[in-house]
Amino acid sequence: MKEVQNLFPVPILKTKLDYPLDEIEALCQIERSKDSTGIIKSNLGGWQSGNIIYPDSPFFFLLDIQKICQEFCNDILEIDKSIILSSAWININQKFNSNQSHTHPGCILSGVYYIKTPKECGNIKFIHPAQDMMTRDWSNSISFNSYNSELWWLPSEEGRLYVFPSWIKHLVEPNMSDEERISISFNVG
């Protein structure tokens, strides 16, 4: 009998959160008005806030995200340690702005919660950890699936939360919309 065993799957949690996105967008814009320069990390253009002071911030939903991450650690990764949301920040990307390929070192999980996602605002892409070798050896694959793809994308969708291992390389495509794409990213340690 033939059997396929998945040796190194990468779990990505996907869920919809039901929060008042217009209120959260207003909070994001208030934060940007306090510091119009922002910081530059993985963002190519756009605006990125510094760390949102948590739990003493108006971003009321961060505690719920921390609980979701704790369940993900316990139930899926089988990590029996208490985790905390160690940092969170706002991303506001205008037309043509993107986030280059990066990881989040020193954390267990990272994630993104989408607040505003106009049509064609760019999706999040995850890069296979062995991309360089796959490109070298499997570049002639005809149909791609989760076993042989170097990249896998998930849609930027309002209210959508993605949580993933911090070590997986990821990027966000350029925003091709005339409207801003707004998200909140975070790390868990």
Coordinates of N, CA, C and O in Angstrom, one line a residue, residues 31-171:
E31 N -3.4 57.4 14.6 CA -2.0 57.1 14.9 C -1.1 57.7 13.8 O 0.0 58.2 14.2
R32 N -1.5 57.6 12.6 CA -0.6 58.2 11.5 C -0.5 59.7 11.7 O 0.5 60.2 11.4
S33 N -1.6 60.3 12.1 CA -1.6 61.8 12.2 C -0.6 62.2 13.4 O -0.1 63.3 13.4
K34 N -0.3 61.3 14.3 CA 0.6 61.6 15.4 C 2.0 61.6 15.0 O 2.9 62.2 15.6
D35 N 2.3 60.8 13.9 CA 3.7 60.6 13.4 C 3.6 60.3 11.9 O 3.6 59.2 11.5
S36 N 3.6 61.4 11.1 CA 3.4 61.2 9.7 C 4.6 60.6 9.0 O 4.5 60.0 7.9
T37 N 5.8 60.6 9.6 CA 6.9 59.9 9.0 C 6.9 58.4 9.2 O 7.2 57.7 8.2
G38 N 6.5 57.9 10.3 CA 6.5 56.5 10.5 C 7.9 55.9 10.6 O 8.9 56.6 10.7
I39 N 7.9 54.6 10.4 CA 9.2 53.9 10.3 C 9.3 53.1 9.0 O 8.3 52.8 8.4
I40 N 10.5 52.6 8.7 CA 10.7 51.8 7.5 C 11.3 50.5 8.0 O 12.4 50.5 8.6
K41 N 10.7 49.4 7.7 CA 11.2 48.0 8.0 C 11.1 47.3 6.7 O 12.0 47.3 5.9
S42 N 10.0 46.5 6.4 CA 9.9 45.8 5.2 C 9.1 46.6 4.1 O 9.0 46.1 3.0
N43 N 8.6 47.7 4.5 CA 7.7 48.5 3.6 C 8.5 49.2 2.6 O 9.5 49.8 2.8
L44 N 8.0 49.1 1.3 CA 8.6 49.8 0.2 C 7.6 50.9 -0.1 O 6.6 50.7 -0.8
G45 N 7.7 52.1 0.5 CA 6.8 53.1 0.4 C 5.7 52.9 1.5 O 5.9 52.1 2.3
G46 N 4.7 53.7 1.5 CA 3.6 53.6 2.5 C 4.1 54.1 3.8 O 5.1 54.7 4.0
W47 N 3.2 53.8 4.8 CA 3.5 54.2 6.2 C 3.4 53.1 7.1 O 2.4 52.3 7.0
Q48 N 4.3 53.0 8.1 CA 4.3 51.9 9.1 C 4.5 52.6 10.4 O 5.4 53.4 10.6
S49 N 3.6 52.3 11.4 CA 3.7 52.9 12.7 C 4.8 52.2 13.5 O 5.3 51.1 13.1
G50 N 5.2 52.8 14.6 CA 6.0 52.2 15.6 C 5.1 51.2 16.3 O 4.0 51.0 16.0
N51 N 5.7 50.6 17.4 CA 5.0 49.6 18.1 C 3.7 50.2 18.8 O 3.8 51.3 19.4
I52 N 2.6 49.6 18.6 CA 1.4 50.0 19.3 C 1.5 49.6 20.8 O 1.8 48.4 21.1
I53 N 1.5 50.5 21.7 CA 1.6 50.2 23.1 C 0.4 49.3 23.5 O -0.7 49.8 23.4
Y54 N 0.7 48.1 23.9 CA -0.3 47.2 24.2 C 0.0 46.7 25.6 O 1.1 46.4 26.0
P55 N -1.0 46.5 26.5 CA -2.5 46.5 26.2 C -3.1 47.9 26.5 O -4.3 48.1 26.4
D56 N -2.3 49.0 26.7 CA -2.8 50.3 27.0 C -3.1 51.1 25.7 O -2.7 52.3 25.6
S57 N -3.7 50.5 24.7 CA -4.0 51.2 23.5 C -5.5 51.1 23.2 O -6.1 50.2 23.7
P58 N -5.9 51.9 22.3 CA -7.4 51.8 21.9 C -7.7 50.7 21.0 O -8.8 50.5 20.6
F59 N -6.7 49.9 20.6 CA -6.9 48.8 19.7 C -7.4 47.5 20.5 O -6.6 46.6 20.8
F60 N -8.6 47.6 20.9 CA -9.3 46.7 21.8 C -9.2 45.2 21.4 O -9.3 44.3 22.2
F61 N -9.1 44.9 20.1 CA -9.2 43.6 19.6 C -7.8 42.8 19.8 O -7.8 41.6 19.5
L62 N -6.7 43.5 20.1 CA -5.4 42.8 20.2 C -5.4 41.7 21.3 O -4.8 40.7 21.1
L63 N -6.2 41.9 22.3 CA -6.3 40.8 23.4 C -6.9 39.6 22.8 O -6.4 38.5 23.0
D64 N -7.9 39.7 22.0 CA -8.6 38.6 21.3 C -7.6 37.9 20.4 O -7.5 36.7 20.3
I65 N -6.8 38.7 19.6 CA -5.8 38.1 18.7 C -4.8 37.3 19.5 O -4.4 36.2 19.1
Q66 N -4.4 37.8 20.7 CA -3.4 37.1 21.5 C -4.0 35.8 22.0 O -3.3 34.8 22.0
K67 N -5.3 35.8 22.3 CA -5.9 34.5 22.7 C -6.0 33.5 21.6 O -5.8 32.3 21.7
I68 N -6.3 34.0 20.4 CA -6.3 33.1 19.2 C -4.9 32.5 18.9 O -4.8 31.3 18.6
C69 N -3.9 33.3 19.1 CA -2.5 32.9 18.9 C -2.1 31.8 20.0 O -1.5 30.8 19.7
Q70 N -2.6 32.0 21.2 CA -2.4 31.1 22.3 C -3.0 29.7 22.0 O -2.3 28.7 22.1
E71 N -4.2 29.7 21.5 CA -4.9 28.5 21.1 C -4.1 27.8 19.9 O -4.0 26.6 19.9
F72 N -3.7 28.6 19.0 CA -2.9 28.1 17.8 C -1.6 27.4 18.3 O -1.3 26.3 17.9
C73 N -0.9 28.1 19.3 CA 0.3 27.5 19.8 C 0.0 26.2 20.6 O 0.7 25.2 20.4
N74 N -1.1 26.2 21.4 CA -1.4 25.0 22.2 C -2.0 23.9 21.3 O -1.5 22.7 21.4
D75 N -2.9 24.2 20.5 CA -3.7 23.1 19.8 C -3.0 22.6 18.5 O -3.1 21.4 18.2
I76 N -2.3 23.5 17.8 CA -1.8 23.1 16.5 C -0.3 22.8 16.6 O 0.2 21.8 16.2
L77 N 0.5 23.8 17.2 CA 1.9 23.6 17.3 C 2.3 22.8 18.5 O 3.5 22.4 18.7
E78 N 1.4 22.6 19.5 CA 1.6 21.8 20.7 C 2.7 22.4 21.5 O 3.6 21.7 22.1
I79 N 2.7 23.8 21.6 CA 3.6 24.5 22.4 C 2.8 24.8 23.7 O 1.8 25.6 23.6
D80 N 3.3 24.3 24.8 CA 2.5 24.5 26.1 C 3.1 25.6 26.9 O 3.1 25.5 28.2
K81 N 3.5 26.7 26.3 CA 4.0 27.9 27.1 C 3.0 29.0 26.9 O 2.4 29.1 25.8
S82 N 2.9 29.9 27.8 CA 2.1 31.1 27.7 C 2.9 32.0 26.7 O 4.1 32.2 26.8
I83 N 2.1 32.6 25.8 CA 2.7 33.6 24.9 C 2.1 34.9 25.1 O 1.0 35.1 25.8
I84 N 2.7 35.9 24.6 CA 2.2 37.3 24.7 C 2.4 38.0 23.3 O 3.3 37.6 22.6
L85 N 1.5 38.9 23.1 CA 1.7 39.7 21.9 C 2.8 40.7 22.2 O 2.7 41.6 23.0
S86 N 4.0 40.5 21.6 CA 5.1 41.3 21.9 C 5.2 42.6 21.2 O 5.9 43.6 21.6
S87 N 4.6 42.7 20.0 CA 4.6 43.9 19.2 C 3.5 43.9 18.2 O 3.0 42.8 17.8
A88 N 3.0 45.1 17.9 CA 1.9 45.3 16.9 C 2.2 46.6 16.2 O 2.6 47.6 16.9
W89 N 1.8 46.7 14.9 CA 2.0 48.0 14.2 C 1.1 48.1 13.0 O 0.5 47.1 12.6
I90 N 0.9 49.3 12.6 CA -0.1 49.6 11.5 C 0.7 49.7 10.2 O 1.8 50.3 10.2
N91 N 0.1 49.2 9.2 CA 0.6 49.4 7.8 C -0.4 50.1 7.0 O -1.6 49.6 6.9
I92 N -0.1 51.2 6.4 CA -1.0 51.9 5.5 C -0.2 52.1 4.1 O 0.8 52.8 4.1
N93 N -0.7 51.4 3.1 CA 0.0 51.4 1.8 C -0.8 52.1 0.8 O -2.0 51.7 0.6
Q94 N -0.3 53.1 0.1 CA -0.9 53.7 -1.0 C -0.6 53.0 -2.3 O 0.0 51.9 -2.3
K95 N -1.0 53.5 -3.4 CA -0.8 52.9 -4.7 C 0.7 52.6 -4.9 O 1.5 53.5 -4.7
F96 N 1.0 51.4 -5.4 CA 2.3 51.0 -5.8 C 3.2 50.6 -4.5 O 4.3 50.1 -4.7
N97 N 2.7 50.8 -3.3 CA 3.5 50.5 -2.1 C 3.3 49.0 -1.8 O 2.3 48.4 -2.1
S98 N 4.4 48.4 -1.3 CA 4.4 47.0 -1.0 C 5.2 46.7 0.2 O 5.8 47.6 0.8
N99 N 5.4 45.4 0.6 CA 6.3 45.0 1.6 C 7.2 43.9 1.0 O 6.6 42.9 0.5
Q100 N 8.5 44.1 1.1 CA 9.4 43.1 0.5 C 9.5 41.9 1.4 O 9.1 41.8 2.5
S101 N 10.1 40.8 0.8 CA 10.2 39.5 1.5 C 11.0 39.7 2.8 O 12.0 40.3 2.8
H102 N 10.4 39.1 3.9 CA 11.0 39.2 5.2 C 10.5 38.1 6.1 O 9.6 37.4 5.8
T103 N 11.2 38.0 7.2 CA 10.7 37.1 8.3 C 10.7 38.0 9.6 O 11.0 39.2 9.6
H104 N 10.3 37.4 10.7 CA 10.2 38.1 12.0 C 11.0 37.3 13.0 O 10.5 36.5 13.7
P105 N 12.3 37.5 13.0 CA 13.2 36.8 13.9 C 12.9 37.0 15.4 O 12.4 38.0 15.8
G106 N 13.1 35.9 16.2 CA 13.0 36.0 17.6 C 11.6 35.9 18.1 O 11.3 36.1 19.3
C107 N 10.6 35.5 17.3 CA 9.2 35.3 17.7 C 8.8 33.9 17.4 O 9.4 33.2 16.7
I108 N 7.6 33.5 17.9 CA 7.1 32.2 17.6 C 6.1 32.4 16.5 O 6.2 31.6 15.5
L109 N 5.2 33.3 16.6 CA 4.2 33.5 15.5 C 4.2 35.0 15.1 O 4.6 35.9 15.9
S110 N 3.7 35.3 13.9 CA 3.4 36.6 13.4 C 2.1 36.5 12.7 O 1.6 35.5 12.5
G111 N 1.6 37.7 12.4 CA 0.3 37.7 11.7 C -0.1 39.1 11.2 O 0.6 40.0 11.4
V112 N -1.2 39.1 10.5 CA -1.7 40.3 9.9 C -3.3 40.3 10.0 O -3.9 39.2 9.8
Y113 N -3.8 41.4 10.3 CA -5.3 41.6 10.4 C -5.6 42.7 9.4 O -5.1 43.8 9.5
Y114 N -6.4 42.4 8.4 CA -6.7 43.4 7.3 C -7.9 44.2 7.7 O -9.0 43.7 8.0
I115 N -7.7 45.5 7.6 CA -8.7 46.5 8.0 C -9.4 47.1 6.8 O -10.7 47.2 6.8
K116 N -8.7 47.5 5.8 CA -9.2 48.0 4.5 C -8.5 47.4 3.4 O -7.2 47.5 3.3
T117 N -9.2 46.8 2.5 CA -8.6 46.1 1.3 C -9.4 46.4 0.0 O -10.2 45.5 -0.4
P118 N -9.2 47.5 -0.6 CA -9.9 47.7 -1.9 C -9.5 46.7 -2.9 O -8.4 46.0 -2.8
K119 N -10.2 46.6 -3.9 CA -9.9 45.7 -5.0 C -8.5 46.0 -5.6 O -8.2 47.1 -5.7
E120 N -7.8 44.9 -5.9 CA -6.4 45.0 -6.5 C -5.4 45.7 -5.5 O -4.5 46.3 -6.0
C121 N -5.6 45.5 -4.2 CA -4.7 46.2 -3.3 C -3.5 45.3 -3.0 O -2.6 45.8 -2.2
G122 N -3.4 44.1 -3.5 CA -2.2 43.3 -3.3 C -2.5 42.2 -2.2 O -3.1 42.5 -1.2
N123 N -2.0 41.0 -2.5 CA -2.2 39.9 -1.6 C -0.9 39.6 -0.8 O 0.2 40.0 -1.2
I124 N -1.0 38.8 0.2 CA 0.1 38.3 1.0 C 0.6 37.0 0.3 O -0.2 36.2 -0.1
K125 N 1.9 36.9 0.1 CA 2.5 35.7 -0.5 C 3.5 35.1 0.5 O 4.3 35.8 1.2
F126 N 3.5 33.8 0.6 CA 4.4 33.0 1.4 C 5.4 32.3 0.6 O 5.0 31.7 -0.5
I127 N 6.6 32.3 1.0 CA 7.7 31.7 0.2 C 8.1 30.4 0.8 O 8.4 30.4 2.0
H128 N 8.2 29.4 0.0 CA 8.6 28.0 0.5 C 10.0 28.1 1.1 O 10.9 28.8 0.5
P129 N 10.2 27.5 2.3 CA 11.6 27.6 2.9 C 12.7 27.0 2.0 O 13.8 27.4 2.1
A130 N 12.4 26.2 1.0 CA 13.4 25.6 0.1 C 13.3 26.2 -1.3 O 13.6 25.5 -2.2
Q131 N 12.8 27.4 -1.4 CA 12.6 28.0 -2.7 C 13.8 28.0 -3.6 O 13.6 27.6 -4.8
D132 N 14.9 28.3 -3.1 CA 16.1 28.3 -4.0 C 16.4 26.9 -4.6 O 16.7 26.8 -5.8
M133 N 16.2 25.9 -3.9 CA 16.5 24.5 -4.4 C 15.3 24.1 -5.3 O 15.5 23.4 -6.3
M134 N 14.1 24.5 -5.0 CA 13.0 24.1 -5.8 C 13.1 24.8 -7.2 O 12.8 24.2 -8.2
T135 N 13.5 26.1 -7.2 CA 13.7 26.8 -8.4 C 14.8 26.1 -9.2 O 14.6 25.9 -10.5
R136 N 15.8 25.7 -8.6 CA 16.9 25.0 -9.3 C 16.5 23.7 -9.9 O 16.8 23.4 -11.1
D137 N 15.7 22.9 -9.1 CA 15.4 21.5 -9.5 C 14.1 21.3 -10.1 O 13.9 20.3 -10.9
W138 N 13.1 22.1 -9.8 CA 11.7 21.8 -10.2 C 11.1 22.9 -11.0 O 9.9 23.0 -11.1
S139 N 11.9 23.7 -11.7 CA 11.4 24.8 -12.4 C 10.5 24.5 -13.6 O 9.8 25.3 -14.1
N140 N 10.5 23.2 -14.0 CA 9.7 22.8 -15.1 C 8.4 22.1 -14.7 O 7.7 21.5 -15.5
S141 N 8.0 22.3 -13.5 CA 6.7 21.7 -13.0 C 5.6 22.4 -13.9 O 5.6 23.6 -14.1
I142 N 4.6 21.5 -14.3 CA 3.6 22.0 -15.2 C 2.4 22.5 -14.4 O 1.9 23.6 -14.6
S143 N 1.9 21.8 -13.4 CA 0.8 22.3 -12.6 C 1.3 22.3 -11.1 O 1.9 21.4 -10.6
F144 N 1.0 23.4 -10.5 CA 1.5 23.7 -9.2 C 0.4 23.3 -8.1 O -0.8 23.5 -8.3
N145 N 0.9 22.8 -7.0 CA 0.1 22.5 -5.8 C 0.9 22.8 -4.6 O 2.0 23.3 -4.6
S146 N 0.3 22.5 -3.4 CA 1.0 22.8 -2.2 C 2.3 22.0 -1.9 O 3.0 22.4 -1.0
Y147 N 2.6 21.0 -2.7 CA 3.8 20.3 -2.6 C 4.9 20.9 -3.5 O 6.1 20.7 -3.1
N148 N 4.6 21.4 -4.6 CA 5.7 21.8 -5.5 C 5.7 23.3 -5.8 O 6.5 23.8 -6.6
S149 N 4.9 24.1 -5.1 CA 4.9 25.6 -5.3 C 6.0 26.3 -4.5 O 6.1 26.0 -3.3
E150 N 6.7 27.2 -5.1 CA 7.7 28.0 -4.4 C 7.0 29.2 -3.7 O 7.5 29.6 -2.7
L151 N 5.9 29.6 -4.2 CA 5.1 30.7 -3.6 C 3.6 30.3 -3.4 O 3.1 29.5 -4.2
W152 N 3.0 30.8 -2.4 CA 1.6 30.5 -2.2 C 1.0 31.8 -1.7 O 1.5 32.4 -0.8
W153 N -0.1 32.3 -2.3 CA -0.7 33.5 -1.9 C -2.0 33.3 -1.3 O -2.7 32.3 -1.5
L154 N -2.3 34.3 -0.4 CA -3.7 34.3 0.3 C -4.2 35.7 0.1 O -3.5 36.7 0.1
P155 N -5.5 35.8 -0.1 CA -6.1 37.1 -0.4 C -6.1 38.1 0.8 O -6.3 37.7 1.9
S156 N -5.8 39.3 0.4 CA -6.0 40.4 1.4 C -7.5 40.7 1.4 O -8.1 41.0 0.4
E157 N -8.2 40.5 2.6 CA -9.6 40.6 2.6 C -10.0 41.2 4.0 O -9.5 40.8 5.0
E158 N -10.8 42.2 3.9 CA -11.2 43.0 5.1 C -11.8 42.0 6.2 O -12.6 41.1 5.9
G159 N -11.3 42.2 7.4 CA -11.7 41.4 8.5 C -11.0 40.1 8.6 O -11.2 39.3 9.6
R160 N -10.1 39.7 7.7 CA -9.4 38.5 7.7 C -8.1 38.6 8.6 O -7.4 39.5 8.5
L161 N -7.9 37.5 9.4 CA -6.7 37.4 10.2 C -6.0 36.2 9.7 O -6.5 35.1 9.5
Y162 N -4.7 36.4 9.5 CA -3.7 35.3 9.2 C -2.7 35.2 10.3 O -2.1 36.3 10.7
V163 N -2.4 34.0 10.8 CA -1.4 33.8 11.8 C -0.5 32.7 11.3 O -1.0 31.7 10.8
F164 N 0.8 32.9 11.3 CA 1.8 32.0 10.7 C 3.1 32.0 11.5 O 3.4 32.9 12.3
P165 N 3.9 30.9 11.3 CA 5.2 30.8 12.0 C 6.1 32.0 11.6 O 6.1 32.4 10.4
S166 N 6.7 32.7 12.5 CA 7.5 33.9 12.2 C 8.6 33.6 11.3 O 9.1 34.6 10.7
W167 N 9.1 32.4 11.2 CA 10.3 32.1 10.3 C 9.9 32.0 8.9 O 10.9 32.0 8.0
I168 N 8.7 31.9 8.5 CA 8.4 31.8 7.0 C 8.5 33.1 6.3 O 7.9 34.1 6.8
K169 N 9.2 33.1 5.2 CA 9.4 34.3 4.4 C 8.0 34.7 3.8 O 7.3 33.8 3.3
H170 N 7.7 36.0 3.8 CA 6.5 36.4 3.2 C 6.7 37.8 2.7 O 7.6 38.5 3.1
L171 N 5.8 38.3 1.8 CA 5.8 39.6 1.3 C 4.4 40.0 1.0 O 3.5 39.2 1.0

